[in-house]
Every structure is written in C-alpha cells, then in structure tokens.
Short mmCIF file of N, CA and C in Angstrom, two decimals:
data_model
loop_
_atom_site.label_atom_id
_atom_site.label_comp_id
_atom_site.label_asym_id
_atom_site.label_seq_id
_atom_site.Cartn_x
_atom_site.Cartn_y
_atom_site.Cartn_z
N MET A 26 72.38 95.09 112.11
CA MET A 26 73.03 94.37 111.03
C MET A 26 73.98 95.31 110.30
N HIS A 27 75.16 94.82 110.01
CA HIS A 27 76.16 95.62 109.29
C HIS A 27 75.88 95.63 107.80
N GLU A 28 76.24 96.74 107.20
CA GLU A 28 76.20 96.80 105.74
C GLU A 28 77.19 95.76 105.20
N SER A 29 76.98 95.31 104.00
CA SER A 29 77.87 94.31 103.42
C SER A 29 79.18 94.96 102.99
N LEU A 30 80.24 94.62 103.69
CA LEU A 30 81.56 95.14 103.36
C LEU A 30 81.97 94.71 101.96
N THR A 31 81.74 93.45 101.65
CA THR A 31 82.18 92.95 100.35
C THR A 31 81.45 93.63 99.20
N ILE A 32 80.17 93.91 99.37
CA ILE A 32 79.43 94.61 98.32
C ILE A 32 79.92 96.05 98.19
N ALA A 33 80.16 96.71 99.31
CA ALA A 33 80.68 98.09 99.27
C ALA A 33 82.03 98.14 98.57
N LEU A 34 82.90 97.15 98.84
CA LEU A 34 84.20 97.11 98.18
C LEU A 34 84.05 96.87 96.68
N LEU A 35 83.14 95.97 96.30
CA LEU A 35 82.91 95.71 94.87
C LEU A 35 82.35 96.95 94.17
N GLN A 36 81.43 97.65 94.83
CA GLN A 36 80.86 98.86 94.23
C GLN A 36 81.93 99.94 94.06
N ALA A 37 82.80 100.08 95.06
CA ALA A 37 83.89 101.04 94.95
C ALA A 37 84.85 100.65 93.82
N ARG A 38 85.12 99.36 93.69
CA ARG A 38 85.99 98.88 92.62
C ARG A 38 85.37 99.20 91.26
N GLU A 39 84.07 98.98 91.13
CA GLU A 39 83.39 99.27 89.86
C GLU A 39 83.47 100.76 89.53
N THR A 40 83.30 101.61 90.54
CA THR A 40 83.41 103.05 90.31
C THR A 40 84.81 103.40 89.84
N ALA A 41 85.82 102.86 90.50
CA ALA A 41 87.20 103.14 90.10
C ALA A 41 87.47 102.61 88.69
N MET A 42 87.05 101.39 88.42
CA MET A 42 87.34 100.79 87.11
C MET A 42 86.62 101.50 85.97
N SER A 43 85.53 102.20 86.27
CA SER A 43 84.82 102.92 85.21
C SER A 43 85.71 103.98 84.57
N TRP A 44 86.72 104.44 85.30
CA TRP A 44 87.68 105.41 84.76
C TRP A 44 88.73 104.73 83.88
N PHE A 45 88.99 103.45 84.11
CA PHE A 45 90.10 102.77 83.45
C PHE A 45 89.67 101.82 82.34
N ARG A 46 88.47 101.28 82.39
CA ARG A 46 88.03 100.32 81.37
C ARG A 46 88.11 100.89 79.95
N PRO A 47 87.71 102.14 79.73
CA PRO A 47 87.83 102.66 78.35
C PRO A 47 89.27 102.64 77.84
N VAL A 48 90.22 102.93 78.71
CA VAL A 48 91.64 102.88 78.32
C VAL A 48 92.02 101.45 77.96
N LEU A 49 91.65 100.51 78.82
CA LEU A 49 91.99 99.11 78.56
C LEU A 49 91.32 98.63 77.28
N ASN A 50 90.07 99.02 77.06
CA ASN A 50 89.37 98.62 75.84
C ASN A 50 90.07 99.16 74.59
N ARG A 51 90.55 100.40 74.65
CA ARG A 51 91.26 100.98 73.50
C ARG A 51 92.52 100.18 73.17
N HIS A 52 93.10 99.55 74.18
CA HIS A 52 94.33 98.76 73.98
C HIS A 52 94.03 97.26 73.88
N ASN A 53 92.75 96.91 73.79
CA ASN A 53 92.33 95.50 73.69
C ASN A 53 92.88 94.65 74.83
N LEU A 54 92.81 95.19 76.04
CA LEU A 54 93.29 94.47 77.22
C LEU A 54 92.14 94.21 78.18
N THR A 55 92.20 93.05 78.83
CA THR A 55 91.27 92.78 79.92
C THR A 55 91.86 93.39 81.20
N GLU A 56 91.03 93.49 82.21
CA GLU A 56 91.52 94.01 83.49
C GLU A 56 92.63 93.13 84.04
N GLN A 57 92.49 91.82 83.91
CA GLN A 57 93.50 90.89 84.43
C GLN A 57 94.80 91.03 83.64
N GLN A 58 94.71 91.17 82.32
CA GLN A 58 95.92 91.36 81.52
C GLN A 58 96.63 92.65 81.94
N TRP A 59 95.87 93.71 82.16
CA TRP A 59 96.48 94.97 82.58
C TRP A 59 97.18 94.82 83.93
N ARG A 60 96.57 94.10 84.87
CA ARG A 60 97.22 93.89 86.17
C ARG A 60 98.55 93.19 85.99
N VAL A 61 98.59 92.17 85.14
CA VAL A 61 99.84 91.44 84.89
C VAL A 61 100.87 92.37 84.26
N ILE A 62 100.48 93.12 83.25
CA ILE A 62 101.40 94.03 82.57
C ILE A 62 101.91 95.09 83.54
N ARG A 63 101.03 95.65 84.32
CA ARG A 63 101.42 96.70 85.27
C ARG A 63 102.41 96.18 86.31
N ILE A 64 102.16 94.99 86.83
CA ILE A 64 103.05 94.41 87.83
C ILE A 64 104.40 94.07 87.22
N LEU A 65 104.40 93.51 86.01
CA LEU A 65 105.67 93.18 85.36
C LEU A 65 106.45 94.44 84.98
N ALA A 66 105.76 95.53 84.70
CA ALA A 66 106.45 96.78 84.39
C ALA A 66 107.22 97.29 85.61
N VAL A 67 106.68 97.03 86.79
CA VAL A 67 107.33 97.48 88.03
C VAL A 67 108.45 96.53 88.43
N HIS A 68 108.20 95.22 88.33
CA HIS A 68 109.16 94.23 88.84
C HIS A 68 110.11 93.68 87.79
N ARG A 69 109.88 93.99 86.54
CA ARG A 69 110.70 93.52 85.41
C ARG A 69 110.52 92.04 85.13
N SER A 70 110.69 91.19 86.13
CA SER A 70 110.54 89.75 85.95
C SER A 70 110.07 89.16 87.27
N LEU A 71 109.07 88.29 87.18
CA LEU A 71 108.55 87.67 88.39
C LEU A 71 108.32 86.19 88.14
N ASP A 72 108.45 85.43 89.20
CA ASP A 72 108.12 84.02 89.10
C ASP A 72 106.59 83.89 89.10
N PHE A 73 106.12 82.83 88.49
CA PHE A 73 104.70 82.59 88.24
C PHE A 73 103.86 82.70 89.51
N HIS A 74 104.30 82.08 90.59
CA HIS A 74 103.52 82.08 91.83
C HIS A 74 103.43 83.48 92.44
N GLN A 75 104.53 84.20 92.42
CA GLN A 75 104.54 85.56 92.96
C GLN A 75 103.66 86.48 92.11
N LEU A 76 103.72 86.31 90.80
CA LEU A 76 102.90 87.11 89.90
C LEU A 76 101.41 86.85 90.15
N ALA A 77 101.04 85.59 90.30
CA ALA A 77 99.64 85.24 90.59
C ALA A 77 99.18 85.90 91.89
N SER A 78 100.03 85.85 92.90
CA SER A 78 99.68 86.43 94.20
C SER A 78 99.52 87.94 94.10
N GLU A 79 100.49 88.61 93.48
CA GLU A 79 100.44 90.08 93.41
C GLU A 79 99.30 90.58 92.53
N ALA A 80 98.95 89.82 91.49
CA ALA A 80 97.88 90.23 90.58
C ALA A 80 96.50 89.79 91.06
N CYS A 81 96.45 89.03 92.16
CA CYS A 81 95.18 88.49 92.68
C CYS A 81 94.46 87.69 91.59
N ILE A 82 95.23 86.82 90.95
CA ILE A 82 94.69 85.97 89.90
C ILE A 82 95.02 84.53 90.26
N LEU A 83 94.04 83.65 90.18
CA LEU A 83 94.29 82.24 90.45
C LEU A 83 95.28 81.70 89.42
N ARG A 84 96.15 80.79 89.87
CA ARG A 84 97.20 80.28 88.98
C ARG A 84 96.67 79.65 87.70
N PRO A 85 95.60 78.84 87.74
CA PRO A 85 95.11 78.30 86.46
C PRO A 85 94.66 79.40 85.49
N SER A 86 94.07 80.46 86.00
CA SER A 86 93.65 81.58 85.15
C SER A 86 94.87 82.33 84.62
N LEU A 87 95.89 82.47 85.45
CA LEU A 87 97.10 83.18 85.03
C LEU A 87 97.77 82.47 83.86
N THR A 88 97.72 81.15 83.85
CA THR A 88 98.32 80.39 82.74
C THR A 88 97.71 80.84 81.41
N GLY A 89 96.38 80.93 81.35
CA GLY A 89 95.72 81.36 80.13
C GLY A 89 96.02 82.81 79.78
N ILE A 90 96.07 83.66 80.78
CA ILE A 90 96.36 85.08 80.55
C ILE A 90 97.76 85.23 79.98
N LEU A 91 98.74 84.54 80.56
CA LEU A 91 100.11 84.62 80.06
C LEU A 91 100.22 84.05 78.65
N THR A 92 99.48 82.99 78.37
CA THR A 92 99.49 82.41 77.02
C THR A 92 99.01 83.43 76.00
N ARG A 93 97.93 84.14 76.31
CA ARG A 93 97.41 85.15 75.38
C ARG A 93 98.36 86.34 75.26
N LEU A 94 98.93 86.78 76.39
CA LEU A 94 99.87 87.91 76.33
C LEU A 94 101.13 87.53 75.55
N GLU A 95 101.57 86.29 75.69
CA GLU A 95 102.74 85.83 74.94
C GLU A 95 102.39 85.74 73.45
N ARG A 96 101.22 85.22 73.13
CA ARG A 96 100.76 85.13 71.74
C ARG A 96 100.73 86.52 71.09
N ASP A 97 100.33 87.54 71.87
CA ASP A 97 100.23 88.90 71.36
C ASP A 97 101.56 89.64 71.38
N GLY A 98 102.62 88.96 71.79
CA GLY A 98 103.96 89.56 71.77
C GLY A 98 104.22 90.54 72.89
N LEU A 99 103.46 90.45 73.99
CA LEU A 99 103.60 91.41 75.08
C LEU A 99 104.41 90.87 76.25
N VAL A 100 104.49 89.55 76.36
CA VAL A 100 105.15 88.91 77.51
C VAL A 100 106.01 87.76 77.02
N TRP A 101 107.14 87.58 77.70
CA TRP A 101 107.98 86.39 77.51
C TRP A 101 107.84 85.52 78.74
N ARG A 102 107.78 84.23 78.54
CA ARG A 102 107.84 83.28 79.65
C ARG A 102 109.17 82.54 79.53
N MET A 103 109.83 82.39 80.68
CA MET A 103 111.16 81.77 80.68
C MET A 103 111.26 80.76 81.82
N LYS A 104 111.96 79.67 81.55
CA LYS A 104 112.29 78.69 82.59
C LYS A 104 113.79 78.75 82.80
N PRO A 105 114.22 78.97 84.04
CA PRO A 105 115.67 78.98 84.29
C PRO A 105 116.27 77.60 84.02
N VAL A 106 117.45 77.59 83.47
CA VAL A 106 118.15 76.33 83.20
C VAL A 106 118.40 75.59 84.50
N SER A 107 118.64 76.33 85.57
CA SER A 107 118.97 75.72 86.86
C SER A 107 117.77 75.08 87.56
N ASP A 108 116.53 75.47 87.19
CA ASP A 108 115.35 74.91 87.85
C ASP A 108 114.18 74.95 86.87
N GLN A 109 113.99 73.87 86.15
CA GLN A 109 112.95 73.81 85.12
C GLN A 109 111.53 73.82 85.70
N ARG A 110 111.42 73.66 87.03
CA ARG A 110 110.09 73.70 87.64
C ARG A 110 109.58 75.13 87.77
N LYS A 111 110.46 76.09 87.78
CA LYS A 111 110.07 77.49 87.93
C LYS A 111 109.73 78.09 86.57
N LEU A 112 108.86 79.09 86.60
CA LEU A 112 108.50 79.81 85.40
C LEU A 112 108.51 81.30 85.73
N PHE A 113 109.19 82.07 84.92
CA PHE A 113 109.26 83.51 85.11
C PHE A 113 108.60 84.20 83.92
N ALA A 114 108.07 85.37 84.16
CA ALA A 114 107.46 86.16 83.09
C ALA A 114 108.05 87.56 83.13
N SER A 115 108.20 88.15 81.96
CA SER A 115 108.63 89.54 81.87
C SER A 115 108.03 90.16 80.61
N LEU A 116 108.01 91.48 80.58
CA LEU A 116 107.46 92.17 79.42
C LEU A 116 108.46 92.16 78.27
N THR A 117 107.94 92.05 77.07
CA THR A 117 108.75 92.23 75.87
C THR A 117 108.88 93.73 75.64
N PRO A 118 109.74 94.16 74.72
CA PRO A 118 109.78 95.60 74.40
C PRO A 118 108.41 96.12 73.95
N ARG A 119 107.67 95.31 73.22
CA ARG A 119 106.32 95.71 72.80
C ARG A 119 105.40 95.86 74.01
N GLY A 120 105.52 94.96 74.98
CA GLY A 120 104.73 95.05 76.20
C GLY A 120 105.09 96.29 77.01
N GLU A 121 106.38 96.60 77.06
CA GLU A 121 106.82 97.81 77.78
C GLU A 121 106.28 99.06 77.11
N ALA A 122 106.29 99.09 75.78
CA ALA A 122 105.77 100.25 75.05
C ALA A 122 104.27 100.41 75.29
N LEU A 123 103.55 99.31 75.28
CA LEU A 123 102.11 99.36 75.55
C LEU A 123 101.87 99.88 76.97
N TYR A 124 102.66 99.39 77.92
CA TYR A 124 102.51 99.86 79.30
C TYR A 124 102.74 101.37 79.38
N GLN A 125 103.80 101.85 78.75
CA GLN A 125 104.10 103.29 78.81
C GLN A 125 102.94 104.11 78.25
N GLU A 126 102.41 103.68 77.13
CA GLU A 126 101.31 104.43 76.52
C GLU A 126 100.05 104.38 77.38
N ALA A 127 99.66 103.18 77.79
CA ALA A 127 98.42 103.03 78.56
C ALA A 127 98.55 103.64 79.96
N SER A 128 99.72 103.54 80.56
CA SER A 128 99.87 104.03 81.94
C SER A 128 99.68 105.55 82.02
N HIS A 129 100.06 106.26 80.97
CA HIS A 129 99.83 107.72 80.97
C HIS A 129 98.34 108.02 80.97
N GLN A 130 97.59 107.23 80.21
CA GLN A 130 96.14 107.43 80.16
C GLN A 130 95.49 107.01 81.47
N VAL A 131 95.96 105.92 82.06
CA VAL A 131 95.44 105.47 83.35
C VAL A 131 95.73 106.52 84.42
N GLU A 132 96.92 107.09 84.37
CA GLU A 132 97.31 108.11 85.35
C GLU A 132 96.37 109.32 85.27
N GLN A 133 95.91 109.66 84.09
CA GLN A 133 94.93 110.76 83.96
C GLN A 133 93.65 110.42 84.72
N GLY A 134 93.23 109.17 84.65
CA GLY A 134 92.05 108.74 85.40
C GLY A 134 92.27 108.87 86.89
N TYR A 135 93.45 108.45 87.36
CA TYR A 135 93.76 108.59 88.79
C TYR A 135 93.73 110.05 89.23
N ARG A 136 94.28 110.93 88.40
CA ARG A 136 94.28 112.36 88.75
C ARG A 136 92.86 112.90 88.85
N GLU A 137 91.99 112.47 87.94
CA GLU A 137 90.61 112.95 87.97
C GLU A 137 89.86 112.39 89.18
N ILE A 138 90.09 111.13 89.51
CA ILE A 138 89.47 110.56 90.71
C ILE A 138 89.92 111.34 91.94
N GLU A 139 91.21 111.60 92.03
CA GLU A 139 91.74 112.34 93.18
C GLU A 139 91.20 113.76 93.21
N ARG A 140 91.04 114.38 92.05
CA ARG A 140 90.49 115.74 92.01
C ARG A 140 89.07 115.74 92.56
N GLN A 141 88.27 114.75 92.17
CA GLN A 141 86.88 114.71 92.61
C GLN A 141 86.73 114.25 94.06
N PHE A 142 87.54 113.29 94.45
CA PHE A 142 87.42 112.70 95.79
C PHE A 142 88.22 113.47 96.83
N GLY A 143 89.31 114.09 96.38
CA GLY A 143 90.18 114.84 97.28
C GLY A 143 91.43 114.06 97.62
N PRO A 144 92.60 114.72 97.58
CA PRO A 144 93.86 114.02 97.84
C PRO A 144 93.95 113.46 99.26
N GLU A 145 93.42 114.18 100.24
CA GLU A 145 93.50 113.68 101.62
C GLU A 145 92.65 112.43 101.80
N LYS A 146 91.41 112.48 101.27
CA LYS A 146 90.54 111.32 101.38
C LYS A 146 91.10 110.13 100.59
N MET A 147 91.72 110.42 99.45
CA MET A 147 92.31 109.35 98.65
C MET A 147 93.45 108.69 99.41
N ALA A 148 94.31 109.48 100.03
CA ALA A 148 95.42 108.92 100.82
C ALA A 148 94.88 108.13 102.01
N GLN A 149 93.86 108.66 102.66
CA GLN A 149 93.25 107.96 103.80
C GLN A 149 92.64 106.64 103.35
N LEU A 150 91.91 106.66 102.24
CA LEU A 150 91.29 105.44 101.72
C LEU A 150 92.34 104.38 101.40
N GLN A 151 93.40 104.78 100.71
CA GLN A 151 94.44 103.81 100.36
C GLN A 151 95.12 103.27 101.61
N GLY A 152 95.38 104.13 102.57
CA GLY A 152 95.98 103.68 103.82
C GLY A 152 95.10 102.68 104.55
N LEU A 153 93.81 102.97 104.62
CA LEU A 153 92.88 102.05 105.28
C LEU A 153 92.78 100.71 104.54
N LEU A 154 92.78 100.77 103.22
CA LEU A 154 92.71 99.52 102.45
C LEU A 154 93.96 98.68 102.63
N TYR A 155 95.14 99.30 102.65
CA TYR A 155 96.38 98.55 102.90
C TYR A 155 96.35 97.93 104.29
N GLU A 156 95.90 98.71 105.26
CA GLU A 156 95.81 98.21 106.63
C GLU A 156 94.82 97.06 106.72
N PHE A 157 93.68 97.21 106.07
CA PHE A 157 92.67 96.15 106.09
C PHE A 157 93.19 94.88 105.42
N SER A 158 93.90 95.05 104.30
CA SER A 158 94.45 93.89 103.58
C SER A 158 95.49 93.13 104.38
N ALA A 159 96.08 93.77 105.37
CA ALA A 159 97.11 93.13 106.20
C ALA A 159 96.52 92.35 107.38
N LEU A 160 95.20 92.37 107.54
CA LEU A 160 94.60 91.61 108.64
C LEU A 160 94.93 90.13 108.48
N PRO A 161 95.13 89.43 109.60
CA PRO A 161 95.40 87.99 109.49
C PRO A 161 94.16 87.25 109.00
N PRO A 162 94.36 86.12 108.35
CA PRO A 162 93.20 85.35 107.89
C PRO A 162 92.43 84.78 109.08
N PRO A 163 91.16 84.46 108.86
CA PRO A 163 90.37 83.90 109.97
C PRO A 163 90.86 82.50 110.31
N PRO A 164 90.55 82.05 111.53
CA PRO A 164 90.90 80.66 111.87
C PRO A 164 90.13 79.70 110.97
N ASP A 165 90.62 78.49 110.86
CA ASP A 165 90.01 77.50 109.96
C ASP A 165 88.59 77.14 110.34
N ASP A 166 88.21 77.31 111.59
CA ASP A 166 86.89 76.86 112.03
C ASP A 166 85.79 77.91 111.88
N VAL A 167 86.07 79.02 111.20
CA VAL A 167 85.05 80.07 111.03
C VAL A 167 84.10 79.69 109.93
#
C-alpha cells in the first residue's frame, strides 16, 4: 500500500505555512487573501476567472475575498466598458504597499526554509511539484 500522497502534500504545506502565517497574521491577512495579493502584485491586473485559477480558489469564495479586500482598500474591481460580463481585479496603492512590506518578511521565511532544507533539495522539490502539477487529469470514469 502506498503512503497517502495527499496527506504528505498537506503536511508539507502546513510545515511551509508555519513560516508565513505569523507574517500574514501581523498584517491581518488570511492565506487566501495573501495569495490574491501576491498574484495581483505580479500580474498587475487579472480577470476574475484567471485569478481564481491561479490562486487555487473557487470562484464563489473569491467573490467574498475580493469584497473584503476591496472594503479594506487593498483591491479595486473593474468592469471593462466593452464587456460588462468580465471582472478584473488589481491592487490599489495601499495594496501594493502592503505587498511590498509583507513580501520582504515572507522572503525571509523562504530564505530560512532554503537554509534548513538546502538550495539543491529546494530546487528539486519545486521542479518535481511543477512537473507533478502538469500531469493530465484522470479520465472521467476513474
């Protein structure tokens, strides 16, 4: 019998997040809010569906997350005049400032993880995870 891959991945995620949760807590952010902010900091502006996909957040949940981030002055939501069905999100200047401050602290956590785990093993782990994530989905009859 194989060890549970999904449990091993969750345990590894918990170990990694233990380095970052204190930073997020200091900034009154949830993990999901941080993922949205981090992705928007990189992409500047994303459509709602693409943001949900990249952040691994279900669309109904993303609606609530964006509502709270907008209420807190961290995110703007915009509908293009040319297509009112689309919704885009981007960081406000306040959101960008929060990202800059928190990302430096998060980066310190990454450096410490890499110091303890080793840069080669860290690169190998990330490469394997990207490769694993690219596997095709199972057939419908599984």
